Coordinates of C-alpha atoms in Angstrom, one line a residue:
Chain A
M717 CA 59.0 11.0 -19.7
G718 CA 56.4 9.8 -17.3
S719 CA 53.8 10.1 -20.0
S720 CA 54.9 7.0 -21.8
I721 CA 52.8 4.8 -19.4
R722 CA 49.1 5.6 -19.6
R723 CA 46.8 5.3 -16.7
T724 CA 44.7 2.7 -18.6
D725 CA 47.8 0.5 -19.2
L726 CA 48.7 0.6 -15.5
L727 CA 45.2 -0.4 -14.6
A728 CA 45.3 -3.2 -17.2
L729 CA 48.6 -4.4 -15.8
S730 CA 47.2 -4.7 -12.3
N731 CA 44.1 -6.4 -13.6
L732 CA 41.8 -3.5 -12.8
R733 CA 39.2 -1.9 -15.0
D734 CA 39.2 1.6 -16.4
D735 CA 37.5 3.1 -13.3
G736 CA 39.7 1.1 -10.9
R737 CA 37.3 -1.6 -10.0
K738 CA 38.1 -5.3 -9.8
P739 CA 36.3 -7.4 -12.4
E740 CA 33.7 -8.8 -10.0
E741 CA 33.1 -5.5 -8.2
I742 CA 29.9 -3.5 -8.7
R743 CA 29.8 0.2 -8.7
R744 CA 29.1 2.2 -5.6
M745 CA 25.4 2.3 -5.0
R746 CA 23.5 5.0 -3.1
I747 CA 19.8 4.7 -2.4
Q748 CA 17.4 7.3 -1.1
M749 CA 13.9 6.0 -0.3
G750 CA 10.9 8.3 -0.4
P751 CA 12.7 11.5 -1.7
I752 CA 9.5 13.0 -3.0
T753 CA 6.9 11.7 -0.7
S754 CA 7.4 14.1 2.2
T755 CA 4.2 16.0 1.5
A756 CA 0.9 14.5 2.3
E757 CA -0.6 15.3 -1.1
S758 CA 1.8 13.1 -3.1
V759 CA 1.2 9.8 -1.5
G760 CA 2.7 6.9 -3.3
G761 CA 6.3 5.7 -3.4
S762 CA 9.5 7.0 -4.8
A763 CA 13.2 6.1 -4.7
L764 CA 16.4 7.6 -6.0
V765 CA 19.1 5.1 -7.0
E766 CA 22.7 5.8 -7.9
M767 CA 24.8 3.2 -9.5
G768 CA 28.2 4.8 -10.0
L769 CA 27.5 7.8 -12.1
T770 CA 24.1 6.6 -13.3
I771 CA 21.3 8.3 -11.4
V772 CA 17.7 7.2 -11.7
L773 CA 14.5 8.4 -10.0
A774 CA 11.4 6.2 -9.9
T775 CA 7.9 7.0 -8.6
V776 CA 5.0 4.7 -8.1
K777 CA 1.3 5.7 -8.1
G778 CA -1.7 3.6 -7.5
P779 CA -3.4 1.2 -7.6
M780 CA -5.9 3.4 -9.3
A781 CA -8.6 3.2 -11.9
C782 CA -7.6 2.6 -15.5
V783 CA -7.8 5.5 -17.9
R784 CA -9.8 3.5 -20.4
R785 CA -12.2 0.8 -19.5
S786 CA -10.9 -1.4 -22.3
D787 CA -7.5 -1.5 -20.5
E788 CA -8.9 -3.2 -17.4
L789 CA -8.2 -6.8 -16.7
P790 CA -10.8 -8.7 -14.8
D791 CA -8.4 -10.7 -12.6
R792 CA -5.4 -8.5 -12.1
A793 CA -3.9 -5.0 -12.2
I794 CA -2.0 -3.6 -15.2
M795 CA 1.4 -2.1 -14.9
D796 CA 1.9 1.2 -16.7
V797 CA 5.6 1.8 -17.1
S798 CA 7.3 4.7 -18.6
I799 CA 11.0 5.6 -18.7
K800 CA 12.1 9.1 -19.7
A801 CA 15.6 10.5 -19.9
T802 CA 16.3 14.1 -19.0
P803 CA 17.9 16.2 -21.8
F804 CA 21.1 16.6 -19.8
A805 CA 21.6 12.9 -19.2
P806 CA 23.9 11.7 -22.0
S807 CA 22.4 8.7 -23.7
G808 CA 25.5 7.1 -25.2
D809 CA 26.4 7.5 -28.9
R810 CA 23.4 9.5 -30.1
R811 CA 23.2 13.0 -28.8
V812 CA 19.8 14.5 -28.7
T813 CA 16.7 12.3 -28.6
N814 CA 13.1 13.0 -28.0
P815 CA 12.2 11.3 -24.7
N816 CA 8.8 10.3 -25.9
S817 CA 9.8 8.5 -29.0
D818 CA 13.3 7.2 -28.3
R819 CA 13.0 3.6 -29.3
R820 CA 15.7 2.4 -26.9
L821 CA 13.9 4.0 -24.0
I822 CA 10.6 2.4 -25.1
E823 CA 12.4 -0.9 -25.4
I824 CA 13.8 -0.8 -21.9
S825 CA 10.5 0.3 -20.5
H826 CA 8.9 -2.8 -21.9
M827 CA 11.6 -4.9 -20.3
L828 CA 11.1 -3.2 -17.0
K829 CA 7.4 -3.8 -17.3
R830 CA 7.9 -7.5 -17.9
A831 CA 10.2 -7.8 -14.9
L832 CA 7.8 -5.9 -12.7
E833 CA 4.8 -8.0 -13.8
A834 CA 6.7 -11.1 -12.7
T835 CA 7.4 -9.5 -9.3
V836 CA 4.3 -7.6 -8.2
L837 CA 1.3 -9.5 -6.8
L838 CA -1.0 -8.0 -9.4
H839 CA -3.9 -10.4 -8.7
L840 CA -4.6 -8.5 -5.5
Y841 CA -5.9 -5.4 -7.4
P842 CA -8.2 -6.5 -10.2
K843 CA -9.3 -3.8 -12.7
S844 CA -6.7 -1.4 -11.5
R845 CA -3.6 0.3 -12.8
I846 CA -0.2 0.7 -11.1
E847 CA 1.8 3.4 -12.6
V848 CA 5.6 3.4 -12.5
S849 CA 7.5 6.3 -14.0
V850 CA 11.2 6.4 -14.1
V851 CA 13.4 9.4 -15.0
I852 CA 17.0 8.9 -15.9
L853 CA 18.9 11.9 -14.4
A854 CA 22.4 10.9 -15.4
D855 CA 23.5 8.0 -17.6
D856 CA 26.8 6.2 -17.3
G857 CA 25.7 2.9 -18.6
G858 CA 23.5 0.3 -17.0
R859 CA 20.4 2.4 -17.1
L860 CA 18.1 -0.6 -17.4
C861 CA 19.6 -2.1 -14.3
A862 CA 19.4 1.1 -12.4
S863 CA 15.8 1.6 -13.5
I864 CA 14.8 -1.8 -12.3
N865 CA 16.5 -1.3 -8.9
A866 CA 14.9 2.1 -8.5
A867 CA 11.4 0.8 -9.5
S868 CA 11.8 -2.0 -7.0
M869 CA 12.7 0.3 -4.2
A870 CA 9.9 2.7 -5.1
L871 CA 7.4 -0.2 -4.9
V872 CA 8.8 -1.1 -1.4
D873 CA 8.3 2.5 -0.4
S874 CA 4.7 2.6 -1.6
G875 CA 3.9 -0.7 0.2
I876 CA 2.6 -2.5 -2.9
P877 CA 2.9 -6.3 -2.3
M878 CA 5.7 -8.1 -4.2
K879 CA 6.9 -11.6 -4.4
D880 CA 10.4 -10.7 -3.7
L881 CA 12.8 -7.7 -3.8
L882 CA 13.7 -7.3 -7.5
C883 CA 17.4 -6.8 -8.0
S884 CA 19.2 -6.1 -11.2
C885 CA 22.8 -6.0 -12.4
S886 CA 24.7 -6.5 -15.7
A887 CA 27.6 -8.6 -16.6
G888 CA 29.9 -8.6 -19.7
Y889 CA 32.6 -10.6 -21.2
A890 CA 35.8 -9.1 -22.4
G891 CA 36.5 -11.9 -24.8
G892 CA 39.1 -10.3 -27.0
T893 CA 42.0 -9.8 -24.6
T894 CA 41.3 -11.6 -21.4
D895 CA 39.0 -14.3 -20.1
T896 CA 37.6 -12.3 -17.2
T897 CA 33.9 -11.5 -17.0
L898 CA 33.1 -8.0 -15.8
V899 CA 30.2 -7.2 -13.5
D900 CA 28.1 -4.0 -13.6
L901 CA 29.4 -2.4 -16.8
N902 CA 29.6 1.3 -17.1
R903 CA 29.0 3.1 -20.4
R904 CA 32.6 2.9 -21.6
E905 CA 32.6 -0.9 -21.1
E906 CA 29.2 -1.6 -22.6
S907 CA 29.4 0.5 -25.7
P908 CA 30.9 -1.4 -28.7
N909 CA 32.9 1.6 -30.1
G910 CA 34.7 2.2 -26.8
G911 CA 37.3 -0.3 -27.8
Q912 CA 36.0 -3.2 -25.7
P913 CA 34.5 -6.2 -27.4
A914 CA 31.1 -6.0 -25.8
V915 CA 29.2 -9.0 -24.6
Y916 CA 26.7 -7.2 -22.5
L917 CA 24.0 -9.0 -20.5
P918 CA 21.7 -7.2 -18.1
C919 CA 19.9 -9.5 -15.7
A920 CA 17.2 -9.1 -13.1
M921 CA 16.4 -11.7 -10.5
L922 CA 14.4 -12.4 -7.4
P923 CA 17.4 -13.1 -5.1
Q924 CA 15.6 -14.9 -2.2
R925 CA 14.1 -17.5 -4.5
G926 CA 16.9 -17.5 -7.0
T927 CA 14.8 -17.1 -10.1
I928 CA 15.8 -14.9 -13.1
V929 CA 13.0 -12.7 -14.3
L930 CA 14.9 -10.9 -17.0
S931 CA 18.1 -11.4 -19.0
Q932 CA 18.9 -10.1 -22.3
C933 CA 21.9 -10.5 -24.6
E934 CA 22.2 -9.0 -28.0
S935 CA 25.8 -9.9 -28.7
R936 CA 27.2 -13.0 -30.4
L937 CA 28.5 -15.5 -27.9
P938 CA 31.1 -18.1 -28.8
D939 CA 29.5 -21.0 -26.8
F940 CA 27.1 -22.0 -24.1
D941 CA 29.8 -22.0 -21.5
T942 CA 30.4 -18.4 -22.0
L943 CA 26.7 -17.6 -21.5
E944 CA 26.7 -19.6 -18.4
R945 CA 29.8 -17.8 -17.0
V946 CA 28.4 -14.4 -17.8
L947 CA 25.0 -15.2 -16.4
D948 CA 26.6 -16.5 -13.2
A949 CA 28.6 -13.3 -12.9
A950 CA 25.4 -11.2 -13.4
M951 CA 23.6 -13.2 -10.7
D952 CA 26.4 -12.7 -8.3
G953 CA 26.2 -9.0 -9.1
C954 CA 22.4 -9.1 -8.4
R955 CA 23.1 -10.7 -5.0
A956 CA 25.6 -7.9 -4.2
V957 CA 22.9 -5.4 -5.2
F958 CA 20.4 -7.2 -3.1
D959 CA 22.6 -6.8 0.0
I960 CA 22.8 -3.0 -0.6
L961 CA 19.1 -2.7 -1.2
Q962 CA 18.3 -4.6 1.9
A963 CA 20.7 -2.4 3.9
A964 CA 19.0 0.7 2.5
I965 CA 15.5 -0.6 3.5
Q966 CA 16.8 -1.4 7.0
E967 CA 18.2 2.1 7.4
H968 CA 15.1 3.7 6.1
A969 CA 12.9 1.7 8.4
S970 CA 15.1 2.3 11.5
K971 CA 15.0 6.0 10.7
I972 CA 11.2 6.1 10.7
L973 CA 11.2 4.1 13.9
S974 CA 13.6 6.4 15.6
I975 CA 11.6 9.5 14.6
R976 CA 8.5 7.8 15.9
S977 CA 10.1 7.0 19.2
G978 CA 11.7 10.4 19.5
N979 CA 15.3 9.6 19.2
G980 CA 15.9 11.1 15.8
G981 CA 15.6 14.6 14.4
I982 CA 13.1 15.6 11.7
D983 CA 14.4 16.3 8.2
T984 CA 11.2 17.0 6.5
P985 CA 11.2 20.2 4.5
F986 CA 8.9 22.8 6.0
S987 CA 6.5 24.9 4.1
Q988 CA 7.6 28.1 5.8
Chain B
M663 CA 10.7 -7.8 19.9
M664 CA 9.9 -6.2 16.6
Q665 CA 10.9 -8.2 13.5
L666 CA 11.5 -6.3 10.4
V667 CA 11.0 -8.1 7.1
I668 CA 11.4 -7.2 3.5
P669 CA 9.4 -8.6 0.5
G670 CA 10.4 -12.2 -0.2
Q671 CA 11.6 -13.0 3.2
V672 CA 10.4 -16.3 4.6
I673 CA 8.6 -15.7 8.0
A674 CA 7.5 -19.2 8.8
S675 CA 7.4 -22.7 7.3
S676 CA 5.5 -25.8 8.1
S677 CA 5.7 -29.3 6.7
I678 CA 2.7 -30.8 4.9
E679 CA 2.3 -34.6 5.5
G680 CA 0.5 -36.5 2.8
G681 CA -1.0 -33.4 1.2
G682 CA -3.4 -32.9 4.0
E683 CA -3.7 -30.0 6.5
S684 CA -0.6 -29.6 8.7
K685 CA -1.1 -30.3 12.3
D686 CA 2.3 -29.4 13.8
E687 CA 2.9 -26.5 16.1
N688 CA 4.6 -24.5 13.2
S689 CA 1.3 -24.2 11.3
F690 CA 0.2 -20.7 10.5
L691 CA -2.7 -18.6 9.1
R692 CA -1.9 -16.2 6.3
G693 CA -2.6 -12.6 7.2
H694 CA -2.2 -9.3 5.3
G695 CA 1.1 -8.5 3.8
T696 CA 2.1 -12.2 3.2
Y697 CA 1.6 -15.0 0.7
V698 CA 2.0 -18.7 0.9
E699 CA 4.1 -20.8 -1.3
R700 CA 4.6 -24.6 -1.4
V701 CA 8.1 -25.8 -1.9
E702 CA 8.4 -29.6 -2.1
S703 CA 6.9 -30.9 1.2
E704 CA 6.9 -27.6 2.9
E705 CA 4.5 -24.7 3.1
R706 CA 6.2 -21.3 3.4
L707 CA 4.8 -18.0 4.6
I708 CA 6.6 -15.2 2.8
A709 CA 6.3 -11.5 3.4
S710 CA 5.1 -9.4 0.4
V711 CA 5.6 -5.9 1.9
C712 CA 8.3 -4.3 4.0
G713 CA 7.2 -3.9 7.6
T714 CA 7.1 -5.4 11.0
V715 CA 5.7 -8.9 11.8
Q716 CA 2.7 -9.2 14.1
R717 CA 1.7 -12.6 15.4
M718 CA -1.6 -13.3 16.9
N719 CA -1.8 -17.0 17.9
K720 CA -1.4 -18.6 14.5
L721 CA -2.3 -15.6 12.4
I722 CA 0.8 -13.9 11.0
T723 CA 0.5 -10.4 9.4
V724 CA 3.0 -7.9 8.2
I725 CA 2.2 -4.3 9.2
P726 CA 3.7 -2.1 6.4
F727 CA 5.8 0.9 7.4
C728 CA 4.5 3.5 5.1
E729 CA 1.2 2.4 3.7
S730 CA -0.3 5.1 1.7
R731 CA -3.1 3.2 0.4
Y732 CA -6.6 3.3 1.8
A733 CA -8.8 0.3 1.7
G734 CA -12.2 1.3 2.9
N735 CA -14.5 -0.6 5.2
V736 CA -18.3 -0.3 5.3
G737 CA -19.3 2.3 7.7
D738 CA -16.1 4.4 7.6
L739 CA -16.5 8.1 7.7
V740 CA -14.5 9.7 4.8
V741 CA -13.8 13.2 3.7
G742 CA -13.4 13.6 0.0
R743 CA -13.5 16.0 -2.9
V744 CA -16.0 15.8 -5.8
T745 CA -13.9 15.3 -9.0
S746 CA -16.7 14.9 -11.6
V747 CA -20.4 14.9 -12.0
A748 CA -21.6 12.0 -14.2
T749 CA -25.0 10.6 -15.0
S750 CA -26.7 9.9 -11.7
Q751 CA -23.5 9.7 -9.7
W752 CA -20.7 11.9 -8.5
T753 CA -17.1 10.7 -8.3
I754 CA -15.3 11.5 -5.1
S755 CA -11.5 11.5 -4.7
L756 CA -10.6 10.1 -1.3
V757 CA -6.9 9.6 -1.6
S758 CA -4.9 11.2 -4.4
Q759 CA -3.5 8.8 -6.9
Q760 CA -6.0 6.2 -6.0
R761 CA -9.2 4.9 -7.4
D762 CA -12.1 7.4 -6.9
A763 CA -15.2 6.5 -5.0
R764 CA -18.7 7.0 -6.3
L765 CA -21.6 8.7 -4.7
P766 CA -24.8 7.7 -6.5
L767 CA -27.6 10.1 -6.7
S768 CA -29.7 7.6 -4.8
G769 CA -27.3 7.8 -1.9
V770 CA -27.9 11.5 -1.1
H771 CA -30.7 13.0 0.9
L772 CA -32.9 15.2 -1.3
P773 CA -33.8 18.6 0.1
G774 CA -37.2 18.5 1.7
G775 CA -36.6 15.0 3.0
A776 CA -38.5 13.5 0.1
Q777 CA -38.3 9.7 -0.1
R778 CA -39.0 9.0 -3.8
V779 CA -37.5 7.6 -6.9
R780 CA -34.9 9.9 -8.5
T781 CA -36.2 11.4 -11.7
A782 CA -34.5 12.7 -14.8
Q783 CA -35.1 16.2 -13.4
D784 CA -33.0 15.3 -10.3
Q785 CA -30.2 14.1 -12.6
R786 CA -30.2 17.4 -14.4
D787 CA -30.1 19.3 -11.1
M788 CA -27.2 17.4 -9.7
R789 CA -24.8 20.3 -10.0
L790 CA -27.0 22.5 -7.9
F791 CA -26.4 20.0 -5.1
L792 CA -22.7 19.1 -5.4
Q793 CA -20.2 20.6 -7.9
E794 CA -16.8 19.7 -8.9
G795 CA -14.3 20.7 -6.2
D796 CA -16.8 20.6 -3.4
L797 CA -15.6 18.9 -0.2
I798 CA -18.0 16.5 1.4
C799 CA -18.1 14.0 4.2
A800 CA -19.8 10.7 3.7
E801 CA -20.0 7.1 4.9
V802 CA -18.7 4.1 3.0
H803 CA -21.8 2.2 1.9
K804 CA -20.4 -0.7 0.0
V805 CA -17.0 -2.0 -1.0
Q806 CA -17.2 -3.5 -4.6
P807 CA -16.0 -7.0 -4.3
S808 CA -14.8 -7.2 -7.9
D809 CA -12.2 -4.3 -7.7
G810 CA -12.3 -2.9 -4.3
S811 CA -13.8 0.4 -5.3
L812 CA -16.1 2.2 -2.9
S813 CA -19.7 3.4 -3.0
L814 CA -20.6 6.2 -0.5
H815 CA -23.8 7.6 0.8
T816 CA -24.8 10.7 2.7
R817 CA -28.2 9.6 3.9
S818 CA -27.9 11.0 7.4
F819 CA -28.0 14.6 8.7
R820 CA -24.4 14.3 9.8
Y821 CA -23.1 13.9 6.3
S822 CA -23.0 17.0 4.2
K823 CA -21.0 19.4 2.1
L824 CA -18.1 21.0 4.0
E825 CA -17.5 24.7 3.9
N826 CA -15.8 27.4 6.0
G827 CA -13.1 25.3 7.7
S828 CA -9.7 23.8 7.2
L829 CA -8.6 20.5 5.7
V830 CA -5.5 18.6 6.8
Q831 CA -4.2 15.6 4.9
V832 CA -2.3 12.8 6.6
P833 CA -1.4 9.3 5.4
P834 CA -4.5 7.1 6.0
S835 CA -2.6 4.5 8.0
L836 CA -2.0 7.2 10.7
I837 CA -5.7 7.4 11.6
P838 CA -6.8 4.7 14.0
R839 CA -10.3 3.4 13.7
R840 CA -12.5 4.4 16.6
K841 CA -16.1 4.5 17.6
N842 CA -16.8 8.1 16.8
H843 CA -15.0 10.0 14.0
Y844 CA -17.1 13.2 14.4
M845 CA -16.2 15.0 17.6
S846 CA -16.1 18.4 19.3
M847 CA -12.7 19.5 20.6
I848 CA -11.0 22.3 22.4
N849 CA -13.7 23.0 25.0
N850 CA -16.4 22.4 22.5
T851 CA -15.4 25.2 20.3
L852 CA -14.4 23.2 17.2
D853 CA -16.0 20.4 15.3
V854 CA -13.5 17.9 13.9
L855 CA -14.1 15.1 11.3
W856 CA -11.5 12.4 11.4
G857 CA -11.9 10.9 7.9
T858 CA -10.5 7.4 7.9
N859 CA -9.0 8.1 4.5
G860 CA -6.6 10.5 6.0
N861 CA -8.5 13.7 5.4
I862 CA -9.3 15.7 8.6
W863 CA -11.8 18.6 8.5
I864 CA -11.8 21.3 11.2
Q865 CA -14.6 23.8 11.5
R866 CA -16.2 25.9 14.2
K867 CA -18.7 24.2 16.5
L868 CA -22.2 24.1 15.1
K869 CA -25.2 24.3 17.4
E870 CA -26.4 21.0 18.9
L871 CA -29.8 20.0 17.8
G872 CA -32.3 19.0 20.6
G873 CA -34.4 15.9 20.6
E874 CA -37.8 17.7 20.3
E875 CA -37.4 18.7 16.7
A876 CA -36.3 15.2 15.8
N877 CA -38.9 14.8 13.0
N878 CA -37.3 17.4 10.7
L879 CA -33.8 17.1 12.0
A880 CA -32.3 16.9 8.5
D881 CA -33.9 20.1 7.4
L882 CA -32.8 21.9 10.6
Q883 CA -29.3 20.7 10.1
E884 CA -29.3 21.9 6.5
Q885 CA -30.4 25.3 7.7
L886 CA -27.7 25.4 10.3
R887 CA -25.1 24.4 7.8
Q888 CA -26.1 27.1 5.4
E889 CA -26.0 29.6 8.2
H890 CA -22.5 28.5 9.1
A891 CA -21.4 28.7 5.5
S892 CA -22.7 32.2 5.0
T893 CA -21.2 33.7 8.2
P894 CA -17.5 34.6 8.2
V895 CA -15.2 32.9 10.6
L896 CA -14.0 35.2 13.4
P897 CA -10.3 35.9 13.9
D898 CA -10.0 34.0 17.2
E899 CA -11.9 31.0 15.7
R900 CA -9.5 31.2 12.8
Q901 CA -6.5 31.2 15.2
S902 CA -7.7 28.1 17.0
I903 CA -8.5 26.3 13.8
A904 CA -5.0 27.1 12.5
R905 CA -3.5 25.9 15.8
L906 CA -5.3 22.6 15.7
R907 CA -4.4 22.2 12.1
N908 CA -0.7 22.7 12.8
A909 CA -0.9 20.4 15.8
I910 CA -2.2 17.6 13.5
E911 CA 0.5 18.4 10.9
S912 CA 3.2 18.1 13.5
L913 CA 2.0 14.6 14.4
R914 CA 2.3 13.7 10.8
L915 CA 5.8 15.0 10.6
V916 CA 6.9 12.6 13.4
H917 CA 5.0 9.6 11.8
S918 CA 3.0 9.4 15.0
M919 CA -0.6 8.1 15.2
V920 CA -3.0 11.1 14.6
T921 CA -5.5 10.8 17.4
P922 CA -7.8 13.5 18.9
E923 CA -6.1 13.1 22.3
F924 CA -2.7 13.7 20.9
A925 CA -3.8 16.6 18.8
E926 CA -5.6 18.2 21.8
E927 CA -2.5 17.7 24.0
I928 CA -0.2 19.3 21.5
Y929 CA -2.7 22.1 21.1
N930 CA -2.8 22.8 24.9
R931 CA 1.0 22.5 25.2
S932 CA 1.5 25.0 22.4
V933 CA -0.7 27.4 24.3
T934 CA 1.2 26.8 27.5
F935 CA 4.5 27.4 25.7
G936 CA 3.1 30.6 24.3
L937 CA 3.6 29.7 20.7
S938 CA 1.7 31.2 17.9
P939 CA 0.0 28.7 15.5
S940 CA 2.6 29.2 12.8
Q941 CA 5.5 28.6 15.3
I942 CA 4.3 25.1 16.1
L943 CA 5.7 23.8 12.8
L944 CA 9.3 25.0 13.4
P945 CA 11.4 21.9 13.7
Q946 CA 12.6 22.4 17.3
N947 CA 9.1 23.0 18.4
V948 CA 7.7 20.0 16.6
V949 CA 10.2 17.8 18.5
S950 CA 9.5 19.3 21.9
L951 CA 5.7 19.4 21.4
T952 CA 5.3 15.9 20.2
E953 CA 7.4 14.4 23.0
I954 CA 4.3 12.9 24.8
C955 CA 3.1 11.2 21.7
R956 CA 6.1 8.9 21.3
Q957 CA 6.2 5.3 22.5

């Protein structure tokens, strides 16, 4: 008899989302800085970012020489961005895709590139190349946002100068049933055939100066007010992400300091 | 008190009156790791990297935590590997995943000490001199102002190809600049080259050259080097090279500055504790050995 009320109905009644979050709540984030820079040979930066069930690994190399002379710019560095998805990371509706030619991956790598070019102080390294490679290890929606956050943390880890700490979060609008805007959508919420009317707007901003460097919306919006509302929600999400990123950097820094001063243990993997 | 900043954080701000230079006590000079931005009638100094703030009078710099990049200075001793032989120059990898440096043919000492214009024959014979994969030590000759790439030279008897020894790699930021980067250690039994790019080379001690043969010093050094390269390293020399290598590695593991004094201290302590070279790197030993190197 108990089966007459479904879990989703209960959540809807209590104004919660499918995964039990409040509308303005972001998913749990976990950040690991420098997971693959423990050996001296692979200097550079790296970061592993989890947003809910989406897991993304970013690595940064450079600034180094361009592969082709014709790629060089006389006054600034170029960003070389690639996003790949592992075969076991489910990528939404389509099943198997070639990571080299998946158009959607190429599209989000272009957006990531634009966002990073607006953030990194490229003019400090003329005629050079900074390589950012992102691997999506698990995908539960919001992979562009997770990629941007991971790339931003990897850049911090590598010590490349940036204007601000780039943060990203998405927001959506469940226009059909309620008036509530949702923050940090997961895959079920962002995919149109999941039952939700999707207004999906990923956004990246420089939180300490309050400027938006990326926002994208492919869905049809009823009016300008809606856009404003969704964008505001996304910016609030970005600020929440910023707090988490900042805390992660603090923790990482204090860990290094404590190892240096002898109060912390060493967790570096040993070759033996 | 150490102040930790993240990129984008405002460190200082000063007002600008009438567009002129600010005279108030809040004025600052922009150092590394920061940038300046004008907001209305205010000039803000903002951090661009994550690190700790250092103030020296009005100069404000941010020292990054984990800087892996190496920006060379003229006169630096570097240890690098030849990655390719091109027309009249070698390219040398100093730090992996970073721009390679170049060593022009005119920057090396030709055998026989000849001072002459390099000919096409010299260009053809470049591989006899240095091949891909060879390890060399050199000095930074010039920093290219346009893109920050480095030119090296080896025009001194101290700079040469490195053979028969051990290479340790540490982040470049852990090597402090000092007067002499080429030193004898462990009771003058080992020669150590502290490359400022983070590569450290350890080999057995070569014979000192006296002053009387100073006129053909370079040739003598070359002979000595070839003799060193052709004689095998004895087991106890190997042991002490390995011990010093692991002492340096343990300093890297605790993010401590890698200085000759610290490395020698850890070396001596590991001998006192009766540890074999390989035991130095066990986690508990790293912690106890590096105790003295911590602030």
